[in-house]
Short mmCIF file of C-alpha atoms in Angstrom, two decimals:
data_model
loop_
_atom_site.label_atom_id
_atom_site.label_comp_id
_atom_site.label_asym_id
_atom_site.label_seq_id
_atom_site.Cartn_x
_atom_site.Cartn_y
_atom_site.Cartn_z
CA MET A 171 82.72 -105.02 -179.83
CA SER A 172 80.15 -102.40 -178.87
CA ASP A 173 82.32 -99.32 -178.26
CA TYR A 174 82.77 -97.31 -181.48
CA ARG A 175 86.43 -96.74 -180.66
CA GLU A 176 87.12 -100.45 -180.39
CA VAL A 177 85.29 -101.13 -183.65
CA ASN A 178 87.07 -98.38 -185.54
CA ARG A 179 90.49 -99.03 -184.00
CA ALA A 180 90.39 -102.66 -185.11
CA ASN A 181 89.63 -101.52 -188.66
CA TRP A 182 92.42 -98.92 -188.70
CA ASP A 183 94.96 -101.26 -187.11
CA GLU A 184 94.40 -103.74 -189.93
CA ARG A 185 94.73 -101.07 -192.63
CA VAL A 186 98.15 -99.87 -191.47
CA PRO A 187 100.44 -102.37 -193.29
CA ALA A 188 98.51 -101.95 -196.53
CA HIS A 189 98.66 -98.15 -196.30
CA VAL A 190 102.40 -98.12 -195.57
CA ALA A 191 103.02 -100.37 -198.58
CA SER A 192 100.62 -98.55 -200.91
CA PRO A 193 102.03 -96.15 -203.52
CA SER A 194 99.19 -93.83 -202.56
CA TYR A 195 101.01 -92.88 -199.33
CA HIS A 196 104.34 -92.31 -201.15
CA VAL A 197 106.57 -93.59 -198.34
CA ASP A 198 109.34 -94.33 -200.87
CA ASP A 199 109.12 -90.74 -202.15
CA PHE A 200 109.58 -89.40 -198.63
CA LEU A 201 112.67 -91.58 -198.22
CA SER A 202 114.24 -90.75 -201.59
CA ASP A 203 113.48 -87.02 -201.77
CA PRO A 204 114.34 -84.79 -198.77
CA SER A 205 111.97 -82.08 -200.05
CA TYR A 206 108.98 -84.33 -200.67
CA LEU A 207 105.68 -83.33 -199.02
CA SER A 208 102.41 -85.23 -198.93
CA GLU A 209 99.87 -84.24 -201.56
CA VAL A 210 97.50 -83.16 -198.79
CA VAL A 211 99.99 -80.77 -197.19
CA ARG A 212 101.04 -79.41 -200.60
CA PHE A 213 97.40 -78.55 -201.24
CA ASP A 214 97.11 -76.94 -197.79
CA GLN A 215 100.35 -74.98 -197.92
CA PRO A 216 99.07 -71.78 -199.61
CA ARG A 217 96.38 -71.35 -196.93
CA LEU A 218 98.47 -72.75 -194.10
CA GLY A 219 101.29 -70.28 -194.67
CA ASP A 220 104.66 -70.29 -192.91
CA VAL A 221 104.78 -72.71 -189.96
CA SER A 222 108.55 -72.63 -189.50
CA GLY A 223 109.46 -72.58 -185.82
CA LEU A 224 105.87 -73.01 -184.66
CA ARG A 225 104.83 -75.75 -182.28
CA GLY A 226 102.07 -77.77 -183.94
CA VAL A 227 99.99 -80.83 -183.16
CA HIS A 228 98.41 -83.11 -185.72
CA LEU A 229 95.30 -84.83 -184.36
CA GLN A 230 94.34 -88.23 -185.82
CA CYS A 231 97.66 -88.44 -187.66
CA HIS A 232 97.40 -92.08 -188.90
CA ILE A 233 100.85 -93.17 -190.23
CA GLY A 234 102.26 -89.65 -190.03
CA THR A 235 102.91 -88.67 -193.65
CA ASP A 236 101.17 -85.31 -193.23
CA THR A 237 102.86 -84.87 -189.85
CA VAL A 238 106.38 -85.33 -191.22
CA SER A 239 105.47 -83.02 -194.11
CA LEU A 240 104.66 -80.27 -191.62
CA ALA A 241 107.92 -81.02 -189.83
CA ARG A 242 109.75 -80.66 -193.14
CA LEU A 243 108.20 -77.20 -193.42
CA GLY A 244 109.93 -76.32 -190.15
CA ALA A 245 107.19 -76.89 -187.58
CA ARG A 246 108.01 -78.55 -184.25
CA MET A 247 105.41 -81.30 -184.43
CA SER A 248 103.58 -83.52 -182.00
CA ALA A 249 101.07 -86.05 -183.30
CA LEU A 250 98.38 -88.27 -181.87
CA ASP A 251 96.37 -91.25 -183.11
CA PHE A 252 94.37 -94.00 -181.40
CA SER A 253 95.96 -96.78 -183.50
CA GLU A 254 99.19 -98.07 -181.97
CA PRO A 255 100.40 -99.73 -185.22
CA ALA A 256 99.82 -96.45 -187.08
CA VAL A 257 101.77 -94.45 -184.50
CA GLU A 258 104.61 -97.00 -184.62
CA GLN A 259 104.83 -96.47 -188.37
CA GLY A 260 104.77 -92.70 -187.93
CA ARG A 261 107.63 -92.88 -185.43
CA SER A 262 109.59 -95.15 -187.76
CA LEU A 263 109.10 -92.86 -190.75
CA ALA A 264 110.12 -89.75 -188.81
CA ALA A 265 113.23 -91.50 -187.49
CA ARG A 266 114.21 -92.68 -190.98
CA LEU A 267 113.83 -89.11 -192.24
CA GLY A 268 115.87 -87.69 -189.37
CA LEU A 269 112.95 -85.65 -188.04
CA SER A 270 112.11 -85.10 -184.40
CA VAL A 271 108.35 -85.66 -184.02
CA ASP A 272 106.64 -86.42 -180.72
CA PHE A 273 104.08 -89.20 -181.41
CA HIS A 274 101.45 -90.40 -178.92
CA VAL A 275 98.90 -93.22 -178.86
CA ALA A 276 95.63 -91.78 -177.55
CA ASP A 277 92.06 -90.98 -178.46
CA ALA A 278 91.55 -87.51 -179.94
CA TYR A 279 89.23 -86.57 -177.07
CA ASP A 280 92.08 -87.24 -174.60
CA ALA A 281 94.56 -84.97 -176.38
CA VAL A 282 94.68 -82.19 -173.77
CA ARG A 283 95.33 -84.65 -170.96
CA VAL A 284 98.05 -86.43 -172.96
CA LEU A 285 99.73 -83.45 -174.65
CA GLY A 286 99.12 -80.57 -172.26
CA ALA A 287 96.89 -77.50 -172.18
CA SER A 288 97.60 -74.23 -174.00
CA ALA A 289 100.79 -75.68 -175.45
CA TYR A 290 100.50 -75.30 -179.24
CA ASP A 291 100.74 -72.56 -181.85
CA PHE A 292 98.52 -74.50 -184.22
CA VAL A 293 96.30 -77.56 -184.34
CA TYR A 294 96.18 -79.36 -187.69
CA THR A 295 93.48 -81.82 -188.67
CA GLY A 296 93.55 -83.40 -192.10
CA ILE A 297 91.17 -85.11 -194.47
CA GLY A 298 88.90 -87.86 -193.16
CA ALA A 299 89.33 -87.22 -189.43
CA LEU A 300 86.18 -85.64 -188.04
CA CYS A 301 83.89 -88.36 -189.40
CA TRP A 302 85.30 -90.78 -186.80
CA LEU A 303 84.19 -88.60 -183.88
CA PRO A 304 80.60 -88.63 -182.56
CA ASP A 305 80.57 -85.18 -180.93
CA ILE A 306 81.88 -82.12 -182.78
CA ASP A 307 81.35 -79.86 -179.74
CA ARG A 308 83.64 -82.03 -177.64
CA TRP A 309 86.28 -82.01 -180.40
CA ALA A 310 86.22 -78.20 -180.58
CA GLN A 311 86.71 -78.00 -176.79
CA VAL A 312 89.80 -80.20 -177.18
CA VAL A 313 91.20 -77.95 -179.89
CA ALA A 314 90.62 -74.86 -177.77
CA GLY A 315 92.28 -76.56 -174.83
CA LEU A 316 95.41 -77.38 -176.84
CA LEU A 317 95.96 -73.94 -178.34
CA LYS A 318 98.02 -71.15 -176.84
CA PRO A 319 96.39 -67.70 -176.82
CA GLY A 320 96.76 -66.50 -180.39
CA GLY A 321 97.14 -70.06 -181.67
CA ARG A 322 95.22 -71.23 -184.71
CA LEU A 323 93.14 -74.14 -185.89
CA PHE A 324 93.60 -75.42 -189.45
CA VAL A 325 91.21 -78.03 -190.80
CA ARG A 326 90.75 -79.39 -194.28
CA GLU A 327 88.00 -81.97 -194.26
CA GLY A 328 85.56 -83.80 -196.47
CA HIS A 329 82.52 -81.61 -197.06
CA PRO A 330 79.43 -82.81 -195.15
CA MET A 331 77.50 -82.64 -198.43
CA LEU A 332 79.98 -85.09 -199.95
CA TRP A 333 79.67 -87.43 -196.96
CA ALA A 334 75.87 -87.38 -197.46
CA LEU A 335 76.17 -88.69 -201.03
CA ASP A 336 76.29 -92.19 -202.44
CA ALA A 337 77.64 -92.85 -205.95
CA GLY A 338 74.73 -93.76 -208.19
CA PRO A 339 75.16 -95.19 -211.70
CA GLU A 340 75.08 -91.74 -213.30
CA VAL A 341 74.62 -89.10 -210.60
CA PRO A 342 75.26 -89.04 -206.82
CA GLU A 343 72.30 -89.78 -204.58
CA VAL A 344 71.69 -88.01 -201.25
CA ARG A 345 71.46 -91.03 -198.96
CA PHE A 346 73.20 -90.35 -195.65
CA PRO A 347 72.70 -87.74 -192.89
CA TYR A 348 74.16 -84.28 -193.43
CA PHE A 349 73.84 -83.40 -189.74
CA GLU A 350 75.39 -85.00 -186.68
CA THR A 351 73.23 -87.83 -185.35
CA ALA A 352 73.23 -89.64 -182.03
CA GLU A 353 73.59 -93.02 -183.72
CA PRO A 354 76.51 -93.71 -186.06
CA ILE A 355 76.38 -94.54 -189.73
CA VAL A 356 77.51 -98.17 -189.71
CA TRP A 357 79.52 -99.37 -192.68
CA ASP A 358 80.65 -102.88 -193.56
CA GLU A 359 83.03 -102.56 -196.49
CA GLY A 360 86.13 -104.59 -197.30
CA GLY A 361 88.18 -102.02 -199.15
CA THR A 362 90.09 -98.88 -198.31
CA TYR A 363 90.70 -95.52 -199.98
CA VAL A 364 94.22 -96.19 -201.28
CA GLN A 365 95.66 -98.37 -204.01
CA THR A 366 96.23 -101.85 -202.56
CA GLU A 367 95.55 -105.50 -203.28
CA ALA A 368 95.23 -106.31 -199.57
CA GLU A 369 92.08 -107.99 -198.36
CA PHE A 370 90.69 -107.03 -194.97
CA THR A 371 88.76 -109.07 -192.42
CA THR A 372 87.84 -106.32 -189.92
CA THR A 373 85.48 -104.34 -192.10
CA VAL A 374 82.87 -102.68 -189.85
CA THR A 375 83.24 -98.98 -189.00
CA HIS A 376 81.10 -96.42 -187.14
CA GLU A 377 81.10 -92.90 -188.55
CA TRP A 378 79.30 -89.56 -188.15
CA ASN A 379 78.72 -86.54 -190.34
CA HIS A 380 78.91 -82.97 -188.99
CA GLY A 381 77.22 -80.12 -190.83
CA LEU A 382 79.18 -76.99 -191.61
CA GLY A 383 76.96 -74.92 -189.34
CA GLU A 384 77.42 -77.40 -186.51
CA THR A 385 81.22 -77.35 -186.94
CA ILE A 386 81.55 -73.56 -187.10
CA THR A 387 79.19 -73.14 -184.13
CA ALA A 388 81.15 -75.72 -182.13
CA VAL A 389 84.38 -73.81 -182.78
CA GLN A 390 82.77 -70.56 -181.63
CA LYS A 391 81.17 -72.14 -178.54
CA ALA A 392 84.61 -73.43 -177.56
CA GLY A 393 85.82 -69.83 -177.41
CA LEU A 394 87.68 -69.70 -180.72
CA VAL A 395 87.27 -66.90 -183.23
CA PHE A 396 86.09 -68.17 -186.62
CA ASP A 397 88.31 -66.72 -189.36
CA SER A 398 87.50 -68.30 -192.72
CA LEU A 399 85.82 -71.09 -194.62
CA THR A 400 86.89 -72.07 -198.14
CA ASP A 401 85.02 -74.63 -200.23
CA HIS A 402 86.94 -76.78 -202.71
CA ASP A 403 85.57 -78.74 -205.67
CA SER A 404 88.12 -81.54 -205.15
CA ALA A 405 89.09 -84.24 -202.65
CA PRO A 406 92.38 -86.18 -202.35
CA TRP A 407 90.68 -89.54 -202.88
CA ASN A 408 88.13 -91.02 -205.26
CA ALA A 409 85.11 -90.26 -203.11
CA LEU A 410 82.47 -91.13 -205.74
CA PRO A 411 83.84 -94.01 -207.82
CA GLY A 412 82.82 -93.86 -211.45
CA LEU A 413 81.91 -90.18 -211.25
CA MET A 414 85.26 -88.49 -210.53
CA THR A 415 88.52 -87.89 -212.40
CA GLU A 416 91.99 -87.44 -210.88
CA ASP A 417 94.21 -84.47 -211.77
CA ALA A 418 98.00 -84.28 -211.83
CA GLU A 419 98.13 -83.21 -208.17
CA GLY A 420 96.21 -86.23 -206.87
CA GLU A 421 92.92 -84.37 -206.42
CA TRP A 422 89.61 -85.88 -207.59
CA ARG A 423 86.68 -83.88 -209.01
CA LEU A 424 83.36 -84.69 -210.58
CA THR A 425 84.12 -85.57 -214.18
CA GLU A 426 81.07 -83.70 -215.44
CA ASN A 427 80.54 -80.14 -214.22
CA PRO A 428 82.73 -80.30 -211.07
CA HIS A 429 81.42 -76.91 -209.92
CA ARG A 430 78.22 -78.71 -208.82
CA LEU A 431 79.83 -80.15 -205.69
CA ALA A 432 81.90 -78.78 -202.83
CA ALA A 433 83.94 -81.90 -202.07
CA THR A 434 86.10 -80.54 -199.24
CA TYR A 435 86.48 -77.38 -197.18
CA THR A 436 89.21 -75.55 -195.28
CA LEU A 437 88.22 -74.00 -191.95
CA GLN A 438 90.45 -71.68 -189.96
CA ALA A 439 89.98 -70.14 -186.52
CA HIS A 440 92.14 -68.78 -183.73
CA LYS A 441 92.19 -68.55 -179.95
CA PRO A 442 91.93 -64.96 -178.70
CA THR A 443 94.85 -63.54 -176.77
CA GLN A 444 92.61 -62.41 -173.92
#
């Protein structure tokens, strides 16, 4: 497989059963508690605000736990992911919860063609999404194409400084590109980011980093108005094993002096009305 999408899709397809079964995705909590929201959406909610009645789209939705959380907050949600097994699980979860969510199997770059132009009040992109895309400018054009005039973009993502680090024995080491590169960062790792005993055979992935300046500039070049950027000292997964500690809300920070590292960021922008 030479196409990055084929390589990455094979990896994500294999992860799906393990992620659905993992306690880290809390599928049983969704089923047992009608008010349960994903930890990611709970973290986002103060900045996201009231989405009740709004038409939203979740790009790169994976198995849909964040998507159904937004639907539980009252949004009329569509969702898109390139992994068919992941989308099947998202549809199944939404149906079991009695939620109407419009799921689609497609590449993120094809979202406007698949979902329609100028159709959404907000575009939501969660943690660990942008690193799978090689061109941040093209992504921003897709977002702009999806939004209605006045619609907003909401992104919480791993900080590009975090993606540039590797966990050393005592301190993180800057090892990987901070900026977008033409060639991907190629990984060959057998694990995943959630609690599971599953063993994987399709372990190669192709990923890219995108600097904050590159991302903000891409959003502006696409015709969106940049509104805010908030840095956070935590991430919802153990990004630097051996160096981070989990809090009661499922967020991980550097154990020693967490203020040293911006682990994630929230970016917001909107499409002008004229």
